[in-house]
């Protein structure tokens, strides 16, 4: 992102905020076929905390089609029931 703190104009950040609706940091944007299909805003879908494993994140991303889950993967981590909805 073209960040003003690093000598950029901030244009990239402005685009993200205005066009993609990124208002909470961190936000992970899942893009499929050149369209935003889902946003993970903050840590709500990861249990409301920043104390999650890479496997937890992979599971959530898999639930939104960003990754392919293996058949042998365990059922969701502790936070699956409280996950929030779409874009």
Coordinates of N, CA, C and O in Angstrom, one line a residue:
X1 N 0.8 -1.2 0.0 CA 0.0 0.0 0.0 C 0.9 1.2 0.0 O 1.9 1.3 0.7
X2 N 0.5 2.2 -0.7 CA 1.3 3.5 -0.8 C 1.1 4.3 0.4 O 0.2 5.1 0.5
X3 N 1.9 4.1 1.5 CA 1.7 4.7 2.8 C 2.4 6.0 2.9 O 3.6 6.1 2.6
X4 N 1.7 7.1 3.4 CA 2.3 8.4 3.6 C 3.4 8.3 4.6 O 4.4 9.1 4.5
X5 N 3.4 7.4 5.6 CA 4.4 7.3 6.6 C 5.7 6.9 6.0 O 6.8 7.1 6.6
X6 N 5.7 6.2 4.9 CA 6.9 5.7 4.2 C 7.2 6.5 3.0 O 7.9 6.1 2.1
X7 N 6.8 7.8 2.9 CA 7.1 8.7 1.8 C 6.2 8.6 0.6 O 6.4 9.3 -0.3
X8 N 5.2 7.8 0.7 CA 4.2 7.7 -0.4 C 3.1 8.7 -0.3 O 3.1 9.6 0.6
X9 N 2.2 8.7 -1.2 CA 1.2 9.7 -1.3 C 0.0 9.3 -0.5 O -0.9 10.1 -0.2
X10 N -0.1 8.1 -0.1 CA -1.3 7.6 0.6 C -2.4 7.2 -0.3 O -3.5 6.8 0.2
X11 N -2.2 7.3 -1.6 CA -3.3 7.0 -2.5 C -3.8 5.5 -2.4 O -5.0 5.3 -2.4
X12 N -2.9 4.6 -2.2 CA -3.3 3.2 -2.0 C -4.2 3.0 -0.8 O -5.2 2.3 -0.9
X13 N -3.8 3.6 0.3 CA -4.6 3.4 1.5 C -6.0 4.1 1.3 O -7.0 3.5 1.8
X14 N -6.0 5.2 0.7 CA -7.3 5.9 0.5 C -8.2 5.0 -0.4 O -9.4 4.9 -0.1
X15 N -7.7 4.4 -1.4 CA -8.5 3.5 -2.2 C -9.1 2.3 -1.4 O -10.2 2.0 -1.5
X16 N -8.2 1.7 -0.6 CA -8.7 0.6 0.2 C -9.9 1.0 1.1 O -10.9 0.3 1.2
X17 N -9.7 2.2 1.8 CA -10.7 2.6 2.7 C -12.0 3.0 2.0 O -13.1 2.6 2.3
X18 N -11.9 3.7 0.9 CA -13.1 4.2 0.2 C -13.8 3.2 -0.7 O -15.0 3.0 -0.6
X19 N -13.0 2.5 -1.5 CA -13.6 1.6 -2.5 C -13.9 0.2 -2.0 O -14.9 -0.4 -2.4
X20 N -13.1 -0.3 -1.1 CA -13.3 -1.6 -0.5 C -13.9 -1.7 0.8 O -14.2 -2.7 1.4
X21 N -14.1 -0.5 1.4 CA -14.8 -0.5 2.7 C -14.0 -1.0 3.9 O -14.5 -1.5 4.9
X22 N -12.7 -0.9 3.8 CA -11.8 -1.3 4.9 C -11.8 -0.2 6.0 O -11.3 0.9 5.8
X23 N -12.5 -0.5 7.1 CA -12.6 0.5 8.1 C -12.1 -0.1 9.5 O -11.9 0.7 10.4
X24 N -11.8 -1.3 9.5 CA -11.3 -2.0 10.8 C -9.9 -2.6 10.4 O -9.8 -3.3 9.4
X25 N -9.0 -2.4 11.2 CA -7.7 -3.0 11.0 C -7.5 -4.1 12.1 O -7.8 -3.8 13.3
X26 N -7.0 -5.2 11.8 CA -6.7 -5.7 10.5 C -7.9 -6.2 9.8 O -8.9 -6.6 10.3
X27 N -7.8 -6.1 8.4 CA -8.9 -6.6 7.6 C -8.2 -7.5 6.5 O -7.2 -7.1 5.9
X28 N -8.7 -8.7 6.4 CA -8.2 -9.6 5.3 C -9.3 -9.6 4.2 O -10.5 -9.9 4.6
X29 N -9.0 -9.3 3.0 CA -10.0 -9.3 1.9 C -9.8 -10.5 1.1 O -8.7 -10.8 0.6
X30 N -10.8 -11.3 0.9 CA -10.8 -12.5 0.1 C -11.3 -12.1 -1.3 O -12.4 -11.7 -1.4
X31 N -10.5 -12.3 -2.3 CA -10.9 -12.0 -3.6 C -11.0 -13.2 -4.5 O -10.1 -14.0 -4.5
X32 N -12.1 -13.3 -5.2 CA -12.3 -14.4 -6.1 C -12.8 -13.8 -7.4 O -13.7 -13.0 -7.5
X33 N -12.2 -14.3 -8.5 CA -12.6 -13.8 -9.9 C -12.6 -12.3 -9.9 O -13.5 -11.6 -10.4
X34 N -11.6 -11.6 -9.3 CA -11.4 -10.2 -9.4 C -12.5 -9.4 -8.6 O -12.7 -8.2 -8.8
X35 N -13.2 -10.1 -7.7 CA -14.2 -9.5 -6.9 C -14.0 -9.8 -5.4 O -13.7 -11.0 -5.1
X36 N -14.3 -8.9 -4.6 CA -14.2 -9.2 -3.1 C -15.3 -10.1 -2.8 O -16.5 -9.8 -3.0
X37 N -15.0 -11.2 -2.2 CA -16.1 -12.2 -1.8 C -16.4 -12.2 -0.3 O -17.4 -12.5 0.1
X38 N -15.4 -11.7 0.5 CA -15.6 -11.7 1.9 C -14.5 -10.8 2.6 O -13.4 -10.7 2.0
X39 N -14.8 -10.2 3.7 CA -13.8 -9.5 4.5 C -13.8 -10.1 5.9 O -14.9 -10.3 6.5
X40 N -12.6 -10.4 6.4 CA -12.4 -10.8 7.8 C -12.1 -9.5 8.5 O -10.9 -8.9 8.3
X41 N -13.0 -8.9 9.2 CA -12.7 -7.6 9.9 C -12.4 -7.8 11.3 O -13.1 -8.4 12.1
X42 N -11.2 -7.3 11.7 CA -10.7 -7.4 13.0 C -10.5 -8.9 13.3 O -10.1 -9.7 12.5
X43 N -10.7 -9.3 14.6 CA -10.5 -10.7 15.0 C -11.8 -11.4 15.4 O -11.7 -12.5 16.0
X44 N -12.9 -10.9 15.0 CA -14.2 -11.5 15.4 C -14.3 -13.0 14.9 O -14.7 -13.8 15.7
X45 N -14.0 -13.3 13.7 CA -14.1 -14.6 13.2 C -13.0 -15.5 13.7 O -13.0 -16.7 13.5
X46 N -12.0 -14.9 14.4 CA -10.9 -15.7 14.9 C -11.0 -15.8 16.4 O -10.0 -16.0 17.1
X47 N -12.2 -15.6 17.0 CA -12.4 -15.8 18.4 C -12.3 -14.5 19.2 O -12.3 -14.5 20.4
X48 N -12.2 -13.4 18.5 CA -12.2 -12.1 19.1 C -10.9 -11.8 19.8 O -10.8 -10.9 20.7
X49 N -9.8 -12.5 19.5 CA -8.5 -12.2 20.1 C -7.5 -12.4 19.0 O -7.7 -13.1 18.0
X50 N -6.3 -11.9 19.3 CA -5.2 -12.1 18.4 C -4.4 -13.3 18.8 O -3.3 -13.6 18.2
X51 N -4.9 -14.1 19.7 CA -4.2 -15.4 20.1 C -4.8 -16.5 19.3 O -5.6 -17.3 19.9
X52 N -4.5 -16.7 18.1 CA -4.9 -17.8 17.3 C -3.8 -18.4 16.5 O -2.8 -17.7 16.3
X53 N -3.9 -19.6 16.1 CA -2.8 -20.3 15.4 C -3.0 -20.1 13.9 O -4.0 -19.7 13.4
X54 N -1.9 -20.4 13.1 CA -2.0 -20.4 11.7 C -3.1 -21.4 11.2 O -3.8 -21.2 10.2
X55 N -3.2 -22.5 11.9 CA -4.2 -23.5 11.6 C -5.6 -23.0 11.8 O -6.5 -23.2 11.0
X56 N -5.8 -22.2 12.8 CA -7.1 -21.5 13.0 C -7.4 -20.6 11.9 O -8.5 -20.6 11.3
X57 N -6.5 -19.8 11.5 CA -6.7 -18.8 10.4 C -6.9 -19.6 9.1 O -7.9 -19.3 8.3
X58 N -6.2 -20.7 8.8 CA -6.4 -21.5 7.6 C -7.8 -22.1 7.6 O -8.4 -22.1 6.5
X59 N -8.3 -22.5 8.7 CA -9.6 -23.1 8.8 C -10.7 -22.1 8.4 O -11.6 -22.3 7.7
X60 N -10.6 -20.9 9.0 CA -11.5 -19.8 8.7 C -11.4 -19.4 7.2 O -12.5 -19.3 6.5
X61 N -10.2 -19.3 6.7 CA -10.1 -18.9 5.3 C -10.7 -20.0 4.4 O -11.3 -19.8 3.4
X62 N -10.5 -21.3 4.8 CA -11.1 -22.4 4.1 C -12.6 -22.4 4.1 O -13.2 -22.7 3.1
X63 N -13.2 -21.9 5.2 CA -14.6 -21.8 5.2 C -15.2 -20.8 4.3 O -16.3 -20.9 3.9
X64 N -14.4 -19.9 3.8 CA -14.8 -18.8 2.9 C -14.3 -19.1 1.5 O -14.4 -18.3 0.6
X65 N -13.7 -20.3 1.3 CA -13.2 -20.7 0.0 C -11.9 -20.1 -0.5 O -11.5 -20.3 -1.6
X66 N -11.2 -19.5 0.4 CA -9.9 -18.9 0.1 C -8.8 -20.0 0.1 O -7.8 -19.8 -0.6
X67 N -9.0 -21.1 0.8 CA -8.1 -22.2 0.8 C -9.0 -23.5 0.7 O -10.1 -23.5 1.0
X68 N -8.3 -24.5 0.3 CA -9.0 -25.8 0.2 C -8.7 -26.6 1.4 O -7.6 -26.9 1.7
X69 N -9.8 -27.0 2.1 CA -9.6 -27.8 3.3 C -9.3 -29.3 2.9 O -10.0 -29.8 2.0
X70 N -8.5 -29.9 3.7 CA -8.3 -31.4 3.5 C -9.4 -32.1 4.2 O -9.9 -31.7 5.2
X71 N -9.7 -33.3 3.6 CA -10.7 -34.1 4.2 C -10.4 -34.6 5.6 O -11.2 -34.8 6.5
X72 N -9.1 -34.7 5.9 CA -8.6 -35.2 7.2 C -8.5 -34.1 8.3 O -8.2 -34.4 9.4
X73 N -8.8 -32.8 7.9 CA -8.7 -31.8 8.9 C -9.8 -31.9 10.0 O -10.9 -32.3 9.7
X74 N -9.4 -31.6 11.2 CA -10.4 -31.6 12.3 C -11.4 -30.6 12.1 O -11.3 -29.6 11.4
X75 N -12.5 -30.8 12.8 CA -13.6 -29.7 12.8 C -13.0 -28.5 13.4 O -12.0 -28.4 14.0
X76 N -13.7 -27.4 13.2 CA -13.2 -26.1 13.5 C -12.7 -25.9 14.9 O -13.1 -26.5 15.8
X77 N -11.8 -25.0 14.9 CA -11.2 -24.5 16.2 C -12.4 -23.9 17.1 O -13.5 -23.8 16.6
X78 N -12.1 -23.5 18.2 CA -13.0 -23.1 19.3 C -14.0 -22.0 18.9 O -14.9 -21.8 19.6
X79 N -13.8 -21.3 17.8 CA -14.5 -20.1 17.6 C -15.5 -20.2 16.4 O -16.1 -19.2 16.0
X80 N -15.7 -21.3 15.8 CA -16.5 -21.4 14.6 C -17.9 -20.9 14.8 O -18.4 -20.3 13.9
X81 N -18.5 -21.2 15.9 CA -19.9 -20.9 16.0 C -20.2 -19.4 16.0 O -21.2 -19.0 15.5
X82 N -19.3 -18.6 16.4 CA -19.5 -17.1 16.5 C -19.0 -16.4 15.3 O -18.9 -15.2 15.4
X83 N -18.8 -17.0 14.2 CA -18.2 -16.3 13.0 C -19.2 -15.3 12.5 O -20.4 -15.6 12.4
X84 N -18.7 -14.2 12.0 CA -19.6 -13.2 11.4 C -19.7 -13.4 9.9 O -19.0 -14.2 9.3
X85 N -20.7 -12.7 9.3 CA -21.0 -12.8 7.9 C -20.2 -12.0 6.9 O -19.3 -11.3 7.3
X86 N -20.6 -12.0 5.7 CA -20.0 -11.5 4.5 C -19.5 -10.1 4.3 O -19.2 -9.4 5.3
X87 N -19.3 -9.8 3.0 CA -18.7 -8.5 2.7 C -19.6 -7.3 3.0 O -20.7 -7.3 2.8

